[in-house]
PDB file of C-alpha atoms in Angstrom:
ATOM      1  CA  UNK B   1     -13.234  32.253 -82.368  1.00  0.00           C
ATOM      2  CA  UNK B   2     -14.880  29.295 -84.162  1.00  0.00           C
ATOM      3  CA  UNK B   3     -14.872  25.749 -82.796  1.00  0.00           C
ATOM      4  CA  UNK B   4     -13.738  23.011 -84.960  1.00  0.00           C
ATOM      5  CA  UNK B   5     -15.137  19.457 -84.640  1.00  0.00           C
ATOM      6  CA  UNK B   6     -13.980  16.157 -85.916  1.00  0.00           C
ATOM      7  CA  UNK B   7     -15.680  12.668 -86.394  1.00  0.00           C
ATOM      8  CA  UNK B   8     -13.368   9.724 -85.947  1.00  0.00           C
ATOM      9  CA  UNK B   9     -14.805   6.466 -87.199  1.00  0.00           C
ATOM     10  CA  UNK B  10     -12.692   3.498 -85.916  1.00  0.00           C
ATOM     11  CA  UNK B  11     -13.996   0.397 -87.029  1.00  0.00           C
ATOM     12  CA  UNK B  12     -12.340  -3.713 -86.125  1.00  0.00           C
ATOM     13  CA  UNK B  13     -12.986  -6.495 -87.565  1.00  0.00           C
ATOM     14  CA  UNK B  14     -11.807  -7.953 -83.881  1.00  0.00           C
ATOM     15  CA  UNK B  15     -14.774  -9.466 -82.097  1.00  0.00           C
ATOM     16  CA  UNK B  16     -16.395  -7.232 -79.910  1.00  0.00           C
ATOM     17  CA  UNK B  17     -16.572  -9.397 -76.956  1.00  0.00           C
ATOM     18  CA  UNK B  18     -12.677 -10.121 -76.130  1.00  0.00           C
ATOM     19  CA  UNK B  19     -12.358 -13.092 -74.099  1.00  0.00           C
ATOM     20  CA  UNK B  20     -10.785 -13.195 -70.812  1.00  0.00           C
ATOM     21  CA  UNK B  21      -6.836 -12.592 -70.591  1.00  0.00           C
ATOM     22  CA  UNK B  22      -6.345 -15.409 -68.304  1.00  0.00           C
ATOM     23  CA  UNK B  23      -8.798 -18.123 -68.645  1.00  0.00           C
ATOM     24  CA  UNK B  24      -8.788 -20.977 -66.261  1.00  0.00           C
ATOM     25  CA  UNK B  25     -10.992 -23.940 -67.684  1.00  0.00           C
ATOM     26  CA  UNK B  26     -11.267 -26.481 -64.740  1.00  0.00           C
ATOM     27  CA  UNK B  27      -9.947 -28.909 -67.205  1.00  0.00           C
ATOM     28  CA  UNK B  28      -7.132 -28.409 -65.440  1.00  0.00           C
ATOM     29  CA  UNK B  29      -8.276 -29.753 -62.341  1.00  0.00           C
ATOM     30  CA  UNK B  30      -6.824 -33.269 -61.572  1.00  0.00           C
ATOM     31  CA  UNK B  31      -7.825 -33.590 -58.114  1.00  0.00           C
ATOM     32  CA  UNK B  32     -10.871 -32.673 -55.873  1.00  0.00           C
ATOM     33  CA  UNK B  33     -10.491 -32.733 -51.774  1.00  0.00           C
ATOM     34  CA  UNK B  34     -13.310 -33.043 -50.350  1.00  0.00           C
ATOM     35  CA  UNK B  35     -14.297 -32.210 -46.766  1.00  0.00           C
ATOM     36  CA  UNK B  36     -16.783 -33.559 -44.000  1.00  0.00           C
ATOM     37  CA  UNK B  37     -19.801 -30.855 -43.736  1.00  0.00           C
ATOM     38  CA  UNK B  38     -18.587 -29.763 -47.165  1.00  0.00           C
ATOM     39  CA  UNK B  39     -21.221 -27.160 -48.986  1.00  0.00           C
ATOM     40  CA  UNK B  40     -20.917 -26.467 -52.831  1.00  0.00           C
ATOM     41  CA  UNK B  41     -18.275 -24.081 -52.812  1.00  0.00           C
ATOM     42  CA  UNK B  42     -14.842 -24.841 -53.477  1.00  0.00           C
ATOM     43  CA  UNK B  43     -11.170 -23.322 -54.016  1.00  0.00           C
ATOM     44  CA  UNK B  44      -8.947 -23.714 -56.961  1.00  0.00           C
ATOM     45  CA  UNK B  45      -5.567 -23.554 -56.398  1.00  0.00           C
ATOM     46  CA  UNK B  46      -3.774 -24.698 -59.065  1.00  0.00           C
ATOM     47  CA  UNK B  47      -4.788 -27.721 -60.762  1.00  0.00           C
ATOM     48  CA  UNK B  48      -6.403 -28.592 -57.426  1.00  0.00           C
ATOM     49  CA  UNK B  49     -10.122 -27.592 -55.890  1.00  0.00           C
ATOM     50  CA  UNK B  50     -10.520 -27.989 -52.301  1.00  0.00           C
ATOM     51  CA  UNK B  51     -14.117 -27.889 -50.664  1.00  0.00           C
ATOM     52  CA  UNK B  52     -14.785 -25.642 -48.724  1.00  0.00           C
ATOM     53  CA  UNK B  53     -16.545 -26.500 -45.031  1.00  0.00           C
ATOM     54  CA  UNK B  54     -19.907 -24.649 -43.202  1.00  0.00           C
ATOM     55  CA  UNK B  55     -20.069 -23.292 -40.211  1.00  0.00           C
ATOM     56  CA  UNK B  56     -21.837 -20.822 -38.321  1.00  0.00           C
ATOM     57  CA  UNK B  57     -20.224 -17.359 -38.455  1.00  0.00           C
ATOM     58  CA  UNK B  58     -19.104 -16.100 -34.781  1.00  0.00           C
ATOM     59  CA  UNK B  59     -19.234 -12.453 -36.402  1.00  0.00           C
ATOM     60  CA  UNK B  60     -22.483 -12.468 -38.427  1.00  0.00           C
ATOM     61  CA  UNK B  61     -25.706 -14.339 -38.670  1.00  0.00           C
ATOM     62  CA  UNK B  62     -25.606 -16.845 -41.004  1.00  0.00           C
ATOM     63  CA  UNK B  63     -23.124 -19.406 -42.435  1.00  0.00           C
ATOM     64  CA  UNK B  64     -19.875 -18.917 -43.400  1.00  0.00           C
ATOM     65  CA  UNK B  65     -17.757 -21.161 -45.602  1.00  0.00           C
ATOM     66  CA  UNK B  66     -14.152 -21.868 -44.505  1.00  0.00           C
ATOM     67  CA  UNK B  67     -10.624 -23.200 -46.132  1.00  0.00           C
ATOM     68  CA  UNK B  68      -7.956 -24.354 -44.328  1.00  0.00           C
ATOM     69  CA  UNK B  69      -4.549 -24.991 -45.510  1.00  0.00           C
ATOM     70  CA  UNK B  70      -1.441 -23.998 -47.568  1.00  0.00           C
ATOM     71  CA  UNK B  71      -1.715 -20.652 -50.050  1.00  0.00           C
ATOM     72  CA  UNK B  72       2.067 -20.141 -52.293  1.00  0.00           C
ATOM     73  CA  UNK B  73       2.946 -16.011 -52.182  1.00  0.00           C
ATOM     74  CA  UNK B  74       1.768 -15.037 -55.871  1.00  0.00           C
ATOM     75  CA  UNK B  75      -1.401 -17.653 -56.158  1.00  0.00           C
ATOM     76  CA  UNK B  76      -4.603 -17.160 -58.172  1.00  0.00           C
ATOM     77  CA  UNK B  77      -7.628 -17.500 -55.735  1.00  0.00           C
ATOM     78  CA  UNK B  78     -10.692 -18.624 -57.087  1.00  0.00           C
ATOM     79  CA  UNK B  79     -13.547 -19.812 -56.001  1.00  0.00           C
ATOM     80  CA  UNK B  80     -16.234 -22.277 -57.920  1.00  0.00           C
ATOM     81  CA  UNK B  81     -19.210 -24.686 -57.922  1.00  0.00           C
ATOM     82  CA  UNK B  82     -18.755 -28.250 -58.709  1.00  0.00           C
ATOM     83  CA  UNK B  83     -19.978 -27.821 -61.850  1.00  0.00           C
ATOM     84  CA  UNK B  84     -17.837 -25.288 -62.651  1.00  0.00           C
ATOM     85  CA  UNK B  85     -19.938 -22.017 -62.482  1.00  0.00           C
ATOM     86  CA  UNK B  86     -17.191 -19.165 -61.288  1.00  0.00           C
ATOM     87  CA  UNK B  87     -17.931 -17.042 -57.560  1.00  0.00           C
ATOM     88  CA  UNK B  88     -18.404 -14.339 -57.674  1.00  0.00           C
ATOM     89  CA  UNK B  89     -19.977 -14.441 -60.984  1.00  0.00           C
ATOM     90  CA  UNK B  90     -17.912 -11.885 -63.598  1.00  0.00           C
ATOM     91  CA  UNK B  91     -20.185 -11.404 -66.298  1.00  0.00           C
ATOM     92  CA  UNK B  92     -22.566  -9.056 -64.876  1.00  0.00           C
ATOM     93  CA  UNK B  93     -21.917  -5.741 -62.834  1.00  0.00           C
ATOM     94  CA  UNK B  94     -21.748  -4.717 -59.741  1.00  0.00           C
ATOM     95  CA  UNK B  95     -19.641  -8.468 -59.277  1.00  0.00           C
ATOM     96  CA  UNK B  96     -17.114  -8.795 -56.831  1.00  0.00           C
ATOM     97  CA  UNK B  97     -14.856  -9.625 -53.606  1.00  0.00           C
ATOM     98  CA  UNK B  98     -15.085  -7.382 -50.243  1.00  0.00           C
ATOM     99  CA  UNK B  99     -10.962  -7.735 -48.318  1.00  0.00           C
ATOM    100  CA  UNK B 100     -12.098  -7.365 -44.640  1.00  0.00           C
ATOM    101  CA  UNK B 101      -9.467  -7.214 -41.609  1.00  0.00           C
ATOM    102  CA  UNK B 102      -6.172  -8.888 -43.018  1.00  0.00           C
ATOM    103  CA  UNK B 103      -7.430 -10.035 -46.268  1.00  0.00           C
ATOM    104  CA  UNK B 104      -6.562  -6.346 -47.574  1.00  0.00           C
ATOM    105  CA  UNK B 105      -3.025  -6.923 -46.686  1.00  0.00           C
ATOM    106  CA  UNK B 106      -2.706 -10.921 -48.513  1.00  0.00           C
ATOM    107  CA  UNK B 107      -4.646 -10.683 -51.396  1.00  0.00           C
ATOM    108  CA  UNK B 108      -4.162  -8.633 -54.843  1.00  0.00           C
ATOM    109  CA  UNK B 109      -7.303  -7.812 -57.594  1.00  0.00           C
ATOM    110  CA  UNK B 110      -5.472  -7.277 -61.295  1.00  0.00           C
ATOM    111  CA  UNK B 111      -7.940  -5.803 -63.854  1.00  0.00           C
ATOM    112  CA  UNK B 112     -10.145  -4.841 -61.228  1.00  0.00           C
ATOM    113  CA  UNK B 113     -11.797  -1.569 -59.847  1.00  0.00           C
ATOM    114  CA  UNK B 114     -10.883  -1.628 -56.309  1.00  0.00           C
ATOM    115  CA  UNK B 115     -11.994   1.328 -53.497  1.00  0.00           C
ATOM    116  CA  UNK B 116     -11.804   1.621 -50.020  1.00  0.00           C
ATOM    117  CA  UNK B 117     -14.877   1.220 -47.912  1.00  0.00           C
ATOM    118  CA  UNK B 118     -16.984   4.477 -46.702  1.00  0.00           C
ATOM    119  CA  UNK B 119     -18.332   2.970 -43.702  1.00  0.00           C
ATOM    120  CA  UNK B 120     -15.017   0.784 -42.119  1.00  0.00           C
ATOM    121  CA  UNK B 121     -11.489   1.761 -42.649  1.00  0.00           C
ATOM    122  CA  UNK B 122     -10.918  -1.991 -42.704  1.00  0.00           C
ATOM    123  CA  UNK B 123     -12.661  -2.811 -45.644  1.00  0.00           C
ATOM    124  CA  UNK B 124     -11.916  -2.745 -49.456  1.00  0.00           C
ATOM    125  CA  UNK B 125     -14.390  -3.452 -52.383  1.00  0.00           C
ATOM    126  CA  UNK B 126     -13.231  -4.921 -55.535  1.00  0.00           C
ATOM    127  CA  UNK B 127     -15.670  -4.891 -58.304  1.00  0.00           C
ATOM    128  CA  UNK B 128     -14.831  -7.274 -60.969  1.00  0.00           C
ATOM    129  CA  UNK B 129     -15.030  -8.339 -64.782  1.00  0.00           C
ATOM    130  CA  UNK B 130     -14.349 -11.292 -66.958  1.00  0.00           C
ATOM    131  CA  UNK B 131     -10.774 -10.037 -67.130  1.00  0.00           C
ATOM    132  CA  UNK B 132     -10.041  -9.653 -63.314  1.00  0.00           C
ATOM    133  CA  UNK B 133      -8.487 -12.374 -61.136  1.00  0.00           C
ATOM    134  CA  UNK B 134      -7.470 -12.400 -57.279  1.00  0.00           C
ATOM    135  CA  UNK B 135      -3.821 -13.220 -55.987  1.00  0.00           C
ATOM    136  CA  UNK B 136      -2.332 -14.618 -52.658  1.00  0.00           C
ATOM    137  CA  UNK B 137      -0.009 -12.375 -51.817  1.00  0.00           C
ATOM    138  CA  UNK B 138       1.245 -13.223 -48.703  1.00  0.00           C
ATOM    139  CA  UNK B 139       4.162 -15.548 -47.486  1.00  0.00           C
ATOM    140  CA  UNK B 140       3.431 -18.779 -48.413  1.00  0.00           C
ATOM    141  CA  UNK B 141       1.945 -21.058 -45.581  1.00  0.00           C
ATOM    142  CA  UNK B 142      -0.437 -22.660 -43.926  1.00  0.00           C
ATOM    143  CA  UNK B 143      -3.807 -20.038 -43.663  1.00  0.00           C
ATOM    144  CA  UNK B 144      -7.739 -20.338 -42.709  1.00  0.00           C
ATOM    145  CA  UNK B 145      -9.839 -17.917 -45.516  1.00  0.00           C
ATOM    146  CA  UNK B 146     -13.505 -17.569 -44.756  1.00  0.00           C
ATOM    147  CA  UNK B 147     -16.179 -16.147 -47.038  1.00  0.00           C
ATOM    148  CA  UNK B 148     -19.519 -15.400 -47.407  1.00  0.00           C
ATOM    149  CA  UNK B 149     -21.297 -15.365 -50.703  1.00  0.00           C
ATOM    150  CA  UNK B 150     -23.999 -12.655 -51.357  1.00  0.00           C
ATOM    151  CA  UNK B 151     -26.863 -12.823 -53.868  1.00  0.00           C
ATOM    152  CA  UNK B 152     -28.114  -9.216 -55.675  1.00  0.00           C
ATOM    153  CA  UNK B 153     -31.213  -8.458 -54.344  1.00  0.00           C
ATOM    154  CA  UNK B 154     -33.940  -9.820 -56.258  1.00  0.00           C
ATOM    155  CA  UNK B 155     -33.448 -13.291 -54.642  1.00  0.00           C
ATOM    156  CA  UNK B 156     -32.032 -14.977 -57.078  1.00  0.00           C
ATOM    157  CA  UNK B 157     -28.817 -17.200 -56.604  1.00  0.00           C
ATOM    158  CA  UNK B 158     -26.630 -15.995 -58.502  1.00  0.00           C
ATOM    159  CA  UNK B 159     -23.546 -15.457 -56.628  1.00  0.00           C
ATOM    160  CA  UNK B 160     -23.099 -12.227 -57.078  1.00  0.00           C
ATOM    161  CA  UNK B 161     -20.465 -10.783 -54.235  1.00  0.00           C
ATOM    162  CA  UNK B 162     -17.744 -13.159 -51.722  1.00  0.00           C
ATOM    163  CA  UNK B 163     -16.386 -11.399 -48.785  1.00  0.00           C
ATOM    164  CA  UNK B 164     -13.433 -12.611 -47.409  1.00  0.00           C
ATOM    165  CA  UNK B 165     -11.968 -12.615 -44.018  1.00  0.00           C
ATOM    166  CA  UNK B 166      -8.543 -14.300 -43.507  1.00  0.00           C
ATOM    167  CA  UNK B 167      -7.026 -15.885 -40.161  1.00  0.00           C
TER     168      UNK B 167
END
């Protein structure tokens, strides 16, 4: 019995580097609301970003950084810099969101590799890409999120990984 083989050569003239489905250029924002003890983090929700306030984890050494107020069922979550720059970064690997507690049950990754976590049955890792976006999926209301933003190791800041807990 003799093996056969055949070479398919597929070639586009499409650029190889396909944007993101669903860009969100903070153009959009019209309004920023800021917060007292604010840090550089904020949340877009719509065409609005909302600072985000420190304070000192109760769980975990360190600082957390907290939102309080009103998530719609079905909302993109996303979390930025003033300037702009995204959190968790997407451009790189190994870039993503941890769900801990609740968060698993109100929040949604499209586009996204997501896995459960070996260590805690209460944790879920979603590793991300340009083309991957998080979604409220809970009823809407009034909510607390809290995250913490992780670096890679190498000490730079690059915002590499948010893990989110949710009241």
């Amino acid at each position: 019995m003799s093996a056969r083989r055949t070479v398919v050569s597929v070639q586009s003239k499409a650029d190889k580097h396909a944007k993101p489905l669903n860009p969100k250029p903070l153009s959009e924002v019209s309004k920023t609301v800021e917060v007292e003890d604010g840090v550089d983090v904020y949340l877009v929700l719509g065409n609005l970003r909302y600072q985000l306030s420190r304070h000192q984890s109760p769980f975990f050494e360190g600082e957390e950084y907290r939102f309080h107020g009103v998530l719609e069922k079905d909302q993109e979550i996303l979390f930025v810099h003033k300037d702009g720059r995204k959190i968790p970064i997407n451009d790189k690997s190994n870039c993503g969101y941890t769900l801990v507690g609740k968060a698993r049950k109100y929040f949604r990754a499209d586009k996204a590799l997501t896995c459960n976590g070996e260590a805690s049955d209460d944790q879920e890792y979603i590793y991300i890409t340009q083309h991957s976006s998080l979604h409220y999926i809970g009823e809407t209301g009034e909510h607390s999120i809290f995250i913490r933003v992780y670096d890679n190791l190498s000490g730079l800041e690059n915002d590499r990984w948010v893990v989110i807990y949710f009241d």
